[in-house]
Amino acid sequence: MSRVALITGASRGIGRSIALELAKTGISVAINYYSSSEKAKELLDEIRCFTQNANIYKADVSNEFEVSTMIHKIESDFGKIDIAVNNAGISQIGLFTDMTSNERDRMIGVNLIGAMNVCKAVLPNMIHYKCGNIINISSMWGEVGASCEVVYSATKAGLIGFTKALAKEVAPSRIRVNCISPGIIDTDMNSELSQSDIDELINDIPLKRIGTPKDIAKAVKFLISDEASYITGQILGVNGGIVI
Ligand code: NAP
């Protein structure tokens, strides 16, 4: 029986690439999306060209009820969830003082509480079966902080703390919890950047390119593999060396 992975926010960008990469290695994939239903269906069609072991699930990760309903549905469709990748996220550029409390709460809800909702719902079965893998997608801004992305940085720093603490708590059940901290990755999230912004950023990146969603997907593939069986509670920077 193949392993089963839930990837949140998999309709676009990094999550989409993770879903494709895992499906190609024979893992069954549950593709979560929120608003991009057409894109989620396109991804499902692409994956179904080589495996039937995939489906799409709509849920707002910030909503605990929607998440637990989605997880029950995935467990009933596939029998279990072995891997949860908390990738769904939103960003917003602007001064901290200009952000409304609704915008702040929404960002915390999606980026941080969303991961907690998913973990709370998948862990009971992982603990029962004494195996599981959780990957949280943070950001280099969670490590070093970004001006004009203050709340975003705080949510991503929160994910790092959450990863470390949860890794300690569930290690006795042989569940590994790790975090990936991407640098600048070429997705819609950076669509506001102009070419000259990107050139300037590339200048600051030791490996002299921005990252691709596939760079992150490969890191996920490694962390959930047996090659990483002694790794838990760690933050893996995938950033071309911009944060060392
Ligand atoms: P993206 O292209 O904007 O895609 C974001 C994904 O998150 C979409 O699939 C979106 O789904 C989903 N999403 C948003 N709100 C959601 C919600 N409430 N419930 C469920 N899904 C939701 O962003 P990305 O660049 O791929 O980013 C993916 C993750 O990597 C995020 O956590 C981001 O913070 C992190 N990251 C990105 C970068 C970067 O440079 N791109 C760097 C560091 C970290 P719908 O479209 O279906 O709503």
PDB file of C-alpha atoms and ligand atoms in Angstrom:
ATOM      1  CA  MET A   1       0.000   0.000   0.000  1.00  0.00           C
ATOM      2  CA  SER A   2       1.484   3.355  -1.000  1.00  0.00           C
ATOM      3  CA  ARG A   3       2.030   6.160   1.478  1.00  0.00           C
ATOM      4  CA  VAL A   4      -0.554   8.960   1.513  1.00  0.00           C
ATOM      5  CA  ALA A   5       0.347  12.664   1.643  1.00  0.00           C
ATOM      6  CA  LEU A   6      -1.845  15.687   2.270  1.00  0.00           C
ATOM      7  CA  ILE A   7      -0.388  18.882   0.806  1.00  0.00           C
ATOM      8  CA  THR A   8      -2.181  22.077   1.801  1.00  0.00           C
ATOM      9  CA  GLY A   9      -2.333  24.962  -0.656  1.00  0.00           C
ATOM     10  CA  ALA A  10      -1.423  22.663  -3.533  1.00  0.00           C
ATOM     11  CA  SER A  11      -3.423  24.356  -6.311  1.00  0.00           C
ATOM     12  CA  ARG A  12      -0.528  26.646  -7.226  1.00  0.00           C
ATOM     13  CA  GLY A  13       3.159  27.402  -6.699  1.00  0.00           C
ATOM     14  CA  ILE A  14       5.252  25.415  -4.236  1.00  0.00           C
ATOM     15  CA  GLY A  15       2.397  23.159  -3.052  1.00  0.00           C
ATOM     16  CA  ARG A  16       1.571  22.171  -6.627  1.00  0.00           C
ATOM     17  CA  SER A  17       5.187  21.208  -7.275  1.00  0.00           C
ATOM     18  CA  ILE A  18       5.330  19.175  -4.029  1.00  0.00           C
ATOM     19  CA  ALA A  19       2.146  17.289  -4.994  1.00  0.00           C
ATOM     20  CA  LEU A  20       3.558  16.474  -8.455  1.00  0.00           C
ATOM     21  CA  GLU A  21       6.937  15.402  -7.111  1.00  0.00           C
ATOM     22  CA  LEU A  22       5.423  13.105  -4.467  1.00  0.00           C
ATOM     23  CA  ALA A  23       2.899  11.616  -6.923  1.00  0.00           C
ATOM     24  CA  LYS A  24       5.776  10.817  -9.313  1.00  0.00           C
ATOM     25  CA  THR A  25       7.468   8.807  -6.563  1.00  0.00           C
ATOM     26  CA  GLY A  26       4.331   6.663  -6.083  1.00  0.00           C
ATOM     27  CA  ILE A  27       2.895   8.466  -3.065  1.00  0.00           C
ATOM     28  CA  SER A  28      -0.906   8.968  -3.096  1.00  0.00           C
ATOM     29  CA  VAL A  29      -1.639  12.681  -2.914  1.00  0.00           C
ATOM     30  CA  ALA A  30      -4.524  14.615  -1.363  1.00  0.00           C
ATOM     31  CA  ILE A  31      -4.421  18.060  -2.953  1.00  0.00           C
ATOM     32  CA  ASN A  32      -5.912  20.745  -0.738  1.00  0.00           C
ATOM     33  CA  TYR A  33      -6.985  24.062  -2.255  1.00  0.00           C
ATOM     34  CA  TYR A  34      -9.097  26.986  -1.141  1.00  0.00           C
ATOM     35  CA  SER A  35     -10.148  29.291  -4.001  1.00  0.00           C
ATOM     36  CA  SER A  36      -8.354  28.038  -7.146  1.00  0.00           C
ATOM     37  CA  SER A  37     -10.639  25.110  -7.982  1.00  0.00           C
ATOM     38  CA  GLU A  38      -9.827  25.162 -11.726  1.00  0.00           C
ATOM     39  CA  LYS A  39      -6.098  25.036 -11.060  1.00  0.00           C
ATOM     40  CA  ALA A  40      -6.587  22.189  -8.567  1.00  0.00           C
ATOM     41  CA  LYS A  41      -8.578  20.249 -11.191  1.00  0.00           C
ATOM     42  CA  GLU A  42      -5.864  20.884 -13.814  1.00  0.00           C
ATOM     43  CA  LEU A  43      -3.242  19.500 -11.418  1.00  0.00           C
ATOM     44  CA  LEU A  44      -5.401  16.464 -10.701  1.00  0.00           C
ATOM     45  CA  ASP A  45      -5.765  15.813 -14.454  1.00  0.00           C
ATOM     46  CA  GLU A  46      -1.995  16.068 -14.863  1.00  0.00           C
ATOM     47  CA  ILE A  47      -1.360  13.596 -12.018  1.00  0.00           C
ATOM     48  CA  ARG A  48      -4.087  11.227 -13.204  1.00  0.00           C
ATOM     49  CA  CYS A  49      -2.148  10.803 -16.498  1.00  0.00           C
ATOM     50  CA  PHE A  50       0.235   8.575 -14.538  1.00  0.00           C
ATOM     51  CA  THR A  51      -1.633   7.506 -11.354  1.00  0.00           C
ATOM     52  CA  GLN A  52      -5.207   7.285 -10.106  1.00  0.00           C
ATOM     53  CA  ASN A  53      -4.000   7.733  -6.517  1.00  0.00           C
ATOM     54  CA  ALA A  54      -4.869  11.410  -6.143  1.00  0.00           C
ATOM     55  CA  ASN A  55      -7.816  13.621  -5.349  1.00  0.00           C
ATOM     56  CA  ILE A  56      -8.632  17.255  -4.594  1.00  0.00           C
ATOM     57  CA  TYR A  57     -10.133  18.613  -1.364  1.00  0.00           C
ATOM     58  CA  LYS A  58     -11.408  22.130  -0.770  1.00  0.00           C
ATOM     59  CA  ALA A  59     -10.887  23.581   2.707  1.00  0.00           C
ATOM     60  CA  ASP A  60      -9.824  26.836   4.295  1.00  0.00           C
ATOM     61  CA  VAL A  61      -6.958  25.690   6.534  1.00  0.00           C
ATOM     62  CA  SER A  62      -7.725  28.438   9.043  1.00  0.00           C
ATOM     63  CA  ASN A  63     -11.127  26.846   9.722  1.00  0.00           C
ATOM     64  CA  GLU A  64     -10.793  23.973  12.210  1.00  0.00           C
ATOM     65  CA  PHE A  65     -14.108  22.381  11.230  1.00  0.00           C
ATOM     66  CA  GLU A  66     -13.352  22.441   7.484  1.00  0.00           C
ATOM     67  CA  VAL A  67      -9.911  20.945   8.148  1.00  0.00           C
ATOM     68  CA  SER A  68     -11.179  18.094  10.326  1.00  0.00           C
ATOM     69  CA  THR A  69     -13.957  17.338   7.804  1.00  0.00           C
ATOM     70  CA  MET A  70     -11.373  17.270   4.991  1.00  0.00           C
ATOM     71  CA  ILE A  71      -9.027  14.980   6.953  1.00  0.00           C
ATOM     72  CA  HIS A  72     -11.837  12.514   7.737  1.00  0.00           C
ATOM     73  CA  LYS A  73     -12.748  12.461   4.040  1.00  0.00           C
ATOM     74  CA  ILE A  74      -9.123  11.828   2.983  1.00  0.00           C
ATOM     75  CA  GLU A  75      -8.746   9.075   5.607  1.00  0.00           C
ATOM     76  CA  SER A  76     -11.926   7.472   4.368  1.00  0.00           C
ATOM     77  CA  ASP A  77     -10.861   7.758   0.672  1.00  0.00           C
ATOM     78  CA  PHE A  78      -7.254   6.563   1.131  1.00  0.00           C
ATOM     79  CA  GLY A  79      -7.395   4.699   4.470  1.00  0.00           C
ATOM     80  CA  LYS A  80      -4.808   6.885   6.232  1.00  0.00           C
ATOM     81  CA  ILE A  81      -2.555   9.943   6.051  1.00  0.00           C
ATOM     82  CA  ASP A  82       1.180   9.262   6.485  1.00  0.00           C
ATOM     83  CA  ILE A  83       2.529  12.666   5.468  1.00  0.00           C
ATOM     84  CA  ALA A  84       1.159  16.169   6.049  1.00  0.00           C
ATOM     85  CA  VAL A  85       2.807  19.122   4.313  1.00  0.00           C
ATOM     86  CA  ASN A  86       1.632  22.432   5.757  1.00  0.00           C
ATOM     87  CA  ASN A  87       2.313  24.661   2.788  1.00  0.00           C
ATOM     88  CA  ALA A  88      -0.786  26.909   2.472  1.00  0.00           C
ATOM     89  CA  GLY A  89       0.142  30.502   3.080  1.00  0.00           C
ATOM     90  CA  ILE A  90      -0.646  34.115   2.286  1.00  0.00           C
ATOM     91  CA  SER A  91       1.534  37.205   2.290  1.00  0.00           C
ATOM     92  CA  GLN A  92       0.974  40.930   2.234  1.00  0.00           C
ATOM     93  CA  ILE A  93       3.491  43.697   1.784  1.00  0.00           C
ATOM     94  CA  GLY A  94       3.041  46.941   3.714  1.00  0.00           C
ATOM     95  CA  LEU A  95       3.815  48.746   6.919  1.00  0.00           C
ATOM     96  CA  PHE A  96       2.841  46.945  10.127  1.00  0.00           C
ATOM     97  CA  THR A  97       0.953  50.034  11.269  1.00  0.00           C
ATOM     98  CA  ASP A  98      -1.151  50.045   8.070  1.00  0.00           C
ATOM     99  CA  MET A  99      -2.326  46.463   8.499  1.00  0.00           C
ATOM    100  CA  THR A 100      -5.869  46.095   9.814  1.00  0.00           C
ATOM    101  CA  SER A 101      -6.573  43.732  12.688  1.00  0.00           C
ATOM    102  CA  ASN A 102      -8.688  41.617  10.304  1.00  0.00           C
ATOM    103  CA  GLU A 103      -5.768  41.294   7.857  1.00  0.00           C
ATOM    104  CA  ARG A 104      -3.434  40.424  10.745  1.00  0.00           C
ATOM    105  CA  ASP A 105      -5.777  37.801  12.159  1.00  0.00           C
ATOM    106  CA  ARG A 106      -6.373  36.271   8.708  1.00  0.00           C
ATOM    107  CA  MET A 107      -2.635  35.907   8.132  1.00  0.00           C
ATOM    108  CA  ILE A 108      -2.076  34.295  11.532  1.00  0.00           C
ATOM    109  CA  GLY A 109      -5.123  32.084  10.904  1.00  0.00           C
ATOM    110  CA  VAL A 110      -3.927  30.777   7.540  1.00  0.00           C
ATOM    111  CA  ASN A 111      -0.138  30.657   8.023  1.00  0.00           C
ATOM    112  CA  LEU A 112       0.143  29.494  11.634  1.00  0.00           C
ATOM    113  CA  ILE A 113      -3.190  28.250  13.002  1.00  0.00           C
ATOM    114  CA  GLY A 114      -3.778  26.490   9.660  1.00  0.00           C
ATOM    115  CA  ALA A 115      -0.767  24.250  10.293  1.00  0.00           C
ATOM    116  CA  MET A 116      -1.941  23.641  13.868  1.00  0.00           C
ATOM    117  CA  ASN A 117      -5.435  22.697  12.642  1.00  0.00           C
ATOM    118  CA  VAL A 118      -3.978  20.164  10.211  1.00  0.00           C
ATOM    119  CA  CYS A 119      -1.587  18.676  12.779  1.00  0.00           C
ATOM    120  CA  LYS A 120      -4.318  18.376  15.408  1.00  0.00           C
ATOM    121  CA  ALA A 121      -6.506  16.469  12.958  1.00  0.00           C
ATOM    122  CA  VAL A 122      -3.852  14.125  11.491  1.00  0.00           C
ATOM    123  CA  LEU A 123      -1.952  13.315  14.684  1.00  0.00           C
ATOM    124  CA  PRO A 124      -4.428  10.987  16.446  1.00  0.00           C
ATOM    125  CA  ASN A 125      -4.090   8.355  13.698  1.00  0.00           C
ATOM    126  CA  MET A 126      -0.349   8.955  13.259  1.00  0.00           C
ATOM    127  CA  ILE A 127       0.090   8.404  17.004  1.00  0.00           C
ATOM    128  CA  HIS A 128      -2.123   5.303  16.877  1.00  0.00           C
ATOM    129  CA  TYR A 129      -0.036   3.782  14.049  1.00  0.00           C
ATOM    130  CA  LYS A 130       3.236   5.121  15.518  1.00  0.00           C
ATOM    131  CA  CYS A 131       4.464   6.587  12.252  1.00  0.00           C
ATOM    132  CA  GLY A 132       4.123   9.839  10.394  1.00  0.00           C
ATOM    133  CA  ASN A 133       5.882  12.753   8.795  1.00  0.00           C
ATOM    134  CA  ILE A 134       4.969  16.416   9.107  1.00  0.00           C
ATOM    135  CA  ILE A 135       6.633  19.161   7.077  1.00  0.00           C
ATOM    136  CA  ASN A 136       5.922  22.817   7.791  1.00  0.00           C
ATOM    137  CA  ILE A 137       6.797  25.377   5.120  1.00  0.00           C
ATOM    138  CA  SER A 138       8.155  28.435   6.895  1.00  0.00           C
ATOM    139  CA  SER A 139      10.243  31.185   5.251  1.00  0.00           C
ATOM    140  CA  MET A 140      13.653  32.744   5.618  1.00  0.00           C
ATOM    141  CA  TRP A 141      11.740  35.806   6.883  1.00  0.00           C
ATOM    142  CA  GLY A 142      10.723  33.695   9.878  1.00  0.00           C
ATOM    143  CA  GLU A 143      14.429  33.340  10.644  1.00  0.00           C
ATOM    144  CA  VAL A 144      15.675  36.870  10.013  1.00  0.00           C
ATOM    145  CA  GLY A 145      12.538  39.075   9.844  1.00  0.00           C
ATOM    146  CA  ALA A 146      11.393  41.212   6.912  1.00  0.00           C
ATOM    147  CA  SER A 147      10.593  44.906   7.013  1.00  0.00           C
ATOM    148  CA  CYS A 148       7.088  45.449   5.553  1.00  0.00           C
ATOM    149  CA  GLU A 149       6.239  41.800   6.175  1.00  0.00           C
ATOM    150  CA  VAL A 150       6.179  41.925   9.953  1.00  0.00           C
ATOM    151  CA  VAL A 151       3.132  39.755  10.669  1.00  0.00           C
ATOM    152  CA  TYR A 152       4.110  37.337   7.884  1.00  0.00           C
ATOM    153  CA  SER A 153       7.571  37.022   9.476  1.00  0.00           C
ATOM    154  CA  ALA A 154       5.981  36.446  12.892  1.00  0.00           C
ATOM    155  CA  THR A 155       3.748  33.643  11.540  1.00  0.00           C
ATOM    156  CA  LYS A 156       6.737  31.992   9.893  1.00  0.00           C
ATOM    157  CA  ALA A 157       8.835  32.314  13.073  1.00  0.00           C
ATOM    158  CA  GLY A 158       5.865  30.765  14.898  1.00  0.00           C
ATOM    159  CA  LEU A 159       5.983  27.785  12.539  1.00  0.00           C
ATOM    160  CA  ILE A 160       9.638  27.265  13.423  1.00  0.00           C
ATOM    161  CA  GLY A 161       8.854  27.181  17.165  1.00  0.00           C
ATOM    162  CA  PHE A 162       5.835  24.971  16.526  1.00  0.00           C
ATOM    163  CA  THR A 163       7.994  22.528  14.529  1.00  0.00           C
ATOM    164  CA  LYS A 164      10.636  22.238  17.255  1.00  0.00           C
ATOM    165  CA  ALA A 165       8.171  21.782  20.116  1.00  0.00           C
ATOM    166  CA  LEU A 166       5.883  19.360  18.278  1.00  0.00           C
ATOM    167  CA  ALA A 167       8.890  17.314  17.124  1.00  0.00           C
ATOM    168  CA  LYS A 168       9.833  16.744  20.777  1.00  0.00           C
ATOM    169  CA  GLU A 169       6.271  15.921  21.805  1.00  0.00           C
ATOM    170  CA  VAL A 170       5.560  13.310  19.116  1.00  0.00           C
ATOM    171  CA  ALA A 171       9.005  11.745  18.652  1.00  0.00           C
ATOM    172  CA  PRO A 172       8.141   8.937  21.128  1.00  0.00           C
ATOM    173  CA  SER A 173       5.387   7.960  18.657  1.00  0.00           C
ATOM    174  CA  ARG A 174       8.016   7.795  15.884  1.00  0.00           C
ATOM    175  CA  ILE A 175       6.553  10.820  14.118  1.00  0.00           C
ATOM    176  CA  ARG A 176       9.060  13.209  12.590  1.00  0.00           C
ATOM    177  CA  VAL A 177       8.306  16.937  12.294  1.00  0.00           C
ATOM    178  CA  ASN A 178      10.561  19.150  10.198  1.00  0.00           C
ATOM    179  CA  CYS A 179      10.450  22.570   8.641  1.00  0.00           C
ATOM    180  CA  ILE A 180      11.647  23.962   5.327  1.00  0.00           C
ATOM    181  CA  SER A 181      12.605  27.595   5.199  1.00  0.00           C
ATOM    182  CA  PRO A 182      12.546  28.737   1.566  1.00  0.00           C
ATOM    183  CA  GLY A 183      14.329  31.825   0.279  1.00  0.00           C
ATOM    184  CA  ILE A 184      12.932  33.705  -2.735  1.00  0.00           C
ATOM    185  CA  ILE A 185      10.972  31.255  -4.883  1.00  0.00           C
ATOM    186  CA  ASP A 186       9.485  31.951  -8.313  1.00  0.00           C
ATOM    187  CA  THR A 187       5.695  31.794  -7.665  1.00  0.00           C
ATOM    188  CA  ASP A 188       2.622  34.054  -7.739  1.00  0.00           C
ATOM    189  CA  MET A 189       3.531  35.135  -4.205  1.00  0.00           C
ATOM    190  CA  ASN A 190       6.359  37.213  -5.695  1.00  0.00           C
ATOM    191  CA  SER A 191       4.393  38.481  -8.701  1.00  0.00           C
ATOM    192  CA  GLU A 192       4.506  42.039  -7.371  1.00  0.00           C
ATOM    193  CA  LEU A 193       8.295  42.112  -7.775  1.00  0.00           C
ATOM    194  CA  SER A 194       9.578  43.912 -10.898  1.00  0.00           C
ATOM    195  CA  GLN A 195      12.431  42.498 -12.988  1.00  0.00           C
ATOM    196  CA  SER A 196      14.777  45.059 -11.464  1.00  0.00           C
ATOM    197  CA  ASP A 197      13.685  43.974  -7.928  1.00  0.00           C
ATOM    198  CA  ILE A 198      14.448  40.370  -8.922  1.00  0.00           C
ATOM    199  CA  ASP A 199      17.838  41.297 -10.419  1.00  0.00           C
ATOM    200  CA  GLU A 200      18.706  43.118  -7.202  1.00  0.00           C
ATOM    201  CA  LEU A 201      17.687  40.094  -5.118  1.00  0.00           C
ATOM    202  CA  ILE A 202      19.694  37.729  -7.338  1.00  0.00           C
ATOM    203  CA  ASN A 203      22.705  39.921  -6.743  1.00  0.00           C
ATOM    204  CA  ASP A 204      22.380  39.207  -2.987  1.00  0.00           C
ATOM    205  CA  ILE A 205      21.938  35.432  -3.417  1.00  0.00           C
ATOM    206  CA  PRO A 206      25.266  33.565  -3.309  1.00  0.00           C
ATOM    207  CA  LEU A 207      24.040  30.913  -5.813  1.00  0.00           C
ATOM    208  CA  LYS A 208      22.962  33.745  -8.159  1.00  0.00           C
ATOM    209  CA  ARG A 209      19.440  32.610  -8.984  1.00  0.00           C
ATOM    210  CA  ILE A 210      16.043  32.661  -7.365  1.00  0.00           C
ATOM    211  CA  GLY A 211      14.645  29.301  -6.311  1.00  0.00           C
ATOM    212  CA  THR A 212      12.068  27.196  -8.119  1.00  0.00           C
ATOM    213  CA  PRO A 213       9.090  25.384  -6.555  1.00  0.00           C
ATOM    214  CA  LYS A 214      10.893  22.177  -7.515  1.00  0.00           C
ATOM    215  CA  ASP A 215      13.847  23.111  -5.269  1.00  0.00           C
ATOM    216  CA  ILE A 216      11.427  23.012  -2.327  1.00  0.00           C
ATOM    217  CA  ALA A 217       9.648  19.863  -3.538  1.00  0.00           C
ATOM    218  CA  LYS A 218      13.000  18.014  -3.667  1.00  0.00           C
ATOM    219  CA  ALA A 219      13.725  19.046  -0.078  1.00  0.00           C
ATOM    220  CA  VAL A 220      10.314  17.742   1.027  1.00  0.00           C
ATOM    221  CA  LYS A 221      10.986  14.478  -0.815  1.00  0.00           C
ATOM    222  CA  PHE A 222      14.255  14.094   1.086  1.00  0.00           C
ATOM    223  CA  LEU A 223      12.828  14.916   4.529  1.00  0.00           C
ATOM    224  CA  ILE A 224       9.995  12.392   4.215  1.00  0.00           C
ATOM    225  CA  SER A 225      12.327   9.655   2.947  1.00  0.00           C
ATOM    226  CA  ASP A 226      14.119   6.959   4.932  1.00  0.00           C
ATOM    227  CA  GLU A 227      17.352   8.818   4.109  1.00  0.00           C
ATOM    228  CA  ALA A 228      16.158  11.378   6.690  1.00  0.00           C
ATOM    229  CA  SER A 229      14.959   8.878   9.288  1.00  0.00           C
ATOM    230  CA  TYR A 230      17.169  10.364  12.049  1.00  0.00           C
ATOM    231  CA  ILE A 231      16.192  13.973  11.312  1.00  0.00           C
ATOM    232  CA  THR A 232      13.470  15.674  13.336  1.00  0.00           C
ATOM    233  CA  GLY A 233      12.780  19.146  14.676  1.00  0.00           C
ATOM    234  CA  GLN A 234      15.078  20.707  12.091  1.00  0.00           C
ATOM    235  CA  ILE A 235      14.802  23.822   9.932  1.00  0.00           C
ATOM    236  CA  LEU A 236      16.193  23.228   6.454  1.00  0.00           C
ATOM    237  CA  GLY A 237      17.030  26.452   4.627  1.00  0.00           C
ATOM    238  CA  VAL A 238      16.502  26.149   0.864  1.00  0.00           C
ATOM    239  CA  ASN A 239      17.555  29.631  -0.112  1.00  0.00           C
ATOM    240  CA  GLY A 240      20.597  29.672  -2.414  1.00  0.00           C
ATOM    241  CA  GLY A 241      22.732  30.764   0.535  1.00  0.00           C
ATOM    242  CA  ILE A 242      21.014  34.128   1.151  1.00  0.00           C
ATOM    243  CA  VAL A 243      20.606  33.189   4.822  1.00  0.00           C
ATOM    244  CA  ILE A 244      23.508  31.250   6.292  1.00  0.00           C
TER     245      ILE A 244
HETATM  246  P1  NAP B   1       1.271  30.965  -3.866  1.00  0.00           P
HETATM  247  O1  NAP B   1       1.782  30.680  -5.227  1.00  0.00           O
HETATM  248  O2  NAP B   1       0.636  32.282  -3.574  1.00  0.00           O
HETATM  249  O3  NAP B   1       0.249  29.774  -3.459  1.00  0.00           O
HETATM  250  C1  NAP B   1      -0.362  29.802  -2.209  1.00  0.00           C
HETATM  251  C2  NAP B   1      -1.176  28.547  -2.028  1.00  0.00           C
HETATM  252  O4  NAP B   1      -1.765  28.593  -0.717  1.00  0.00           O
HETATM  253  C3  NAP B   1      -2.299  28.431  -3.038  1.00  0.00           C
HETATM  254  O5  NAP B   1      -2.393  27.098  -3.495  1.00  0.00           O
HETATM  255  C4  NAP B   1      -3.526  28.824  -2.232  1.00  0.00           C
HETATM  256  O6  NAP B   1      -4.702  28.116  -2.637  1.00  0.00           O
HETATM  257  C5  NAP B   1      -3.148  28.325  -0.848  1.00  0.00           C
HETATM  258  N1  NAP B   1      -3.950  28.966   0.194  1.00  0.00           N
HETATM  259  C6  NAP B   1      -4.024  30.267   0.507  1.00  0.00           C
HETATM  260  N2  NAP B   1      -4.903  30.456   1.511  1.00  0.00           N
HETATM  261  C7  NAP B   1      -5.399  29.238   1.819  1.00  0.00           C
HETATM  262  C8  NAP B   1      -6.329  28.776   2.780  1.00  0.00           C
HETATM  263  N3  NAP B   1      -6.946  29.614   3.615  1.00  0.00           N
HETATM  264  N4  NAP B   1      -6.590  27.450   2.832  1.00  0.00           N
HETATM  265  C9  NAP B   1      -5.996  26.586   1.994  1.00  0.00           C
HETATM  266  N5  NAP B   1      -5.083  26.967   1.056  1.00  0.00           N
HETATM  267  C10 NAP B   1      -4.808  28.287   0.987  1.00  0.00           C
HETATM  268  O7  NAP B   1       2.419  30.838  -2.786  1.00  0.00           O
HETATM  269  P2  NAP B   1       3.766  29.961  -2.775  1.00  0.00           P
HETATM  270  O8  NAP B   1       4.872  30.873  -3.119  1.00  0.00           O
HETATM  271  O9  NAP B   1       3.598  28.711  -3.497  1.00  0.00           O
HETATM  272  O10 NAP B   1       3.879  29.700  -1.199  1.00  0.00           O
HETATM  273  C11 NAP B   1       3.662  28.445  -0.600  1.00  0.00           C
HETATM  274  C12 NAP B   1       4.205  28.490   0.817  1.00  0.00           C
HETATM  275  O11 NAP B   1       5.607  28.772   0.774  1.00  0.00           O
HETATM  276  C13 NAP B   1       3.572  29.585   1.666  1.00  0.00           C
HETATM  277  O12 NAP B   1       3.403  29.124   2.975  1.00  0.00           O
HETATM  278  C14 NAP B   1       4.611  30.689   1.632  1.00  0.00           C
HETATM  279  O13 NAP B   1       4.534  31.525   2.753  1.00  0.00           O
HETATM  280  C15 NAP B   1       5.885  29.876   1.604  1.00  0.00           C
HETATM  281  N6  NAP B   1       7.044  30.608   1.086  1.00  0.00           N
HETATM  282  C16 NAP B   1       7.039  31.109  -0.187  1.00  0.00           C
HETATM  283  C17 NAP B   1       8.154  31.802  -0.635  1.00  0.00           C
HETATM  284  C18 NAP B   1       8.233  32.395  -2.022  1.00  0.00           C
HETATM  285  O14 NAP B   1       9.191  33.133  -2.294  1.00  0.00           O
HETATM  286  N7  NAP B   1       7.313  32.096  -2.935  1.00  0.00           N
HETATM  287  C19 NAP B   1       9.260  31.983   0.207  1.00  0.00           C
HETATM  288  C20 NAP B   1       9.213  31.461   1.490  1.00  0.00           C
HETATM  289  C21 NAP B   1       8.109  30.766   1.916  1.00  0.00           C
HETATM  290  P3  NAP B   1      -5.887  28.784  -3.517  1.00  0.00           P
HETATM  291  O15 NAP B   1      -5.236  29.506  -4.660  1.00  0.00           O
HETATM  292  O16 NAP B   1      -6.661  27.576  -3.949  1.00  0.00           O
HETATM  293  O17 NAP B   1      -6.676  29.689  -2.616  1.00  0.00           O
END
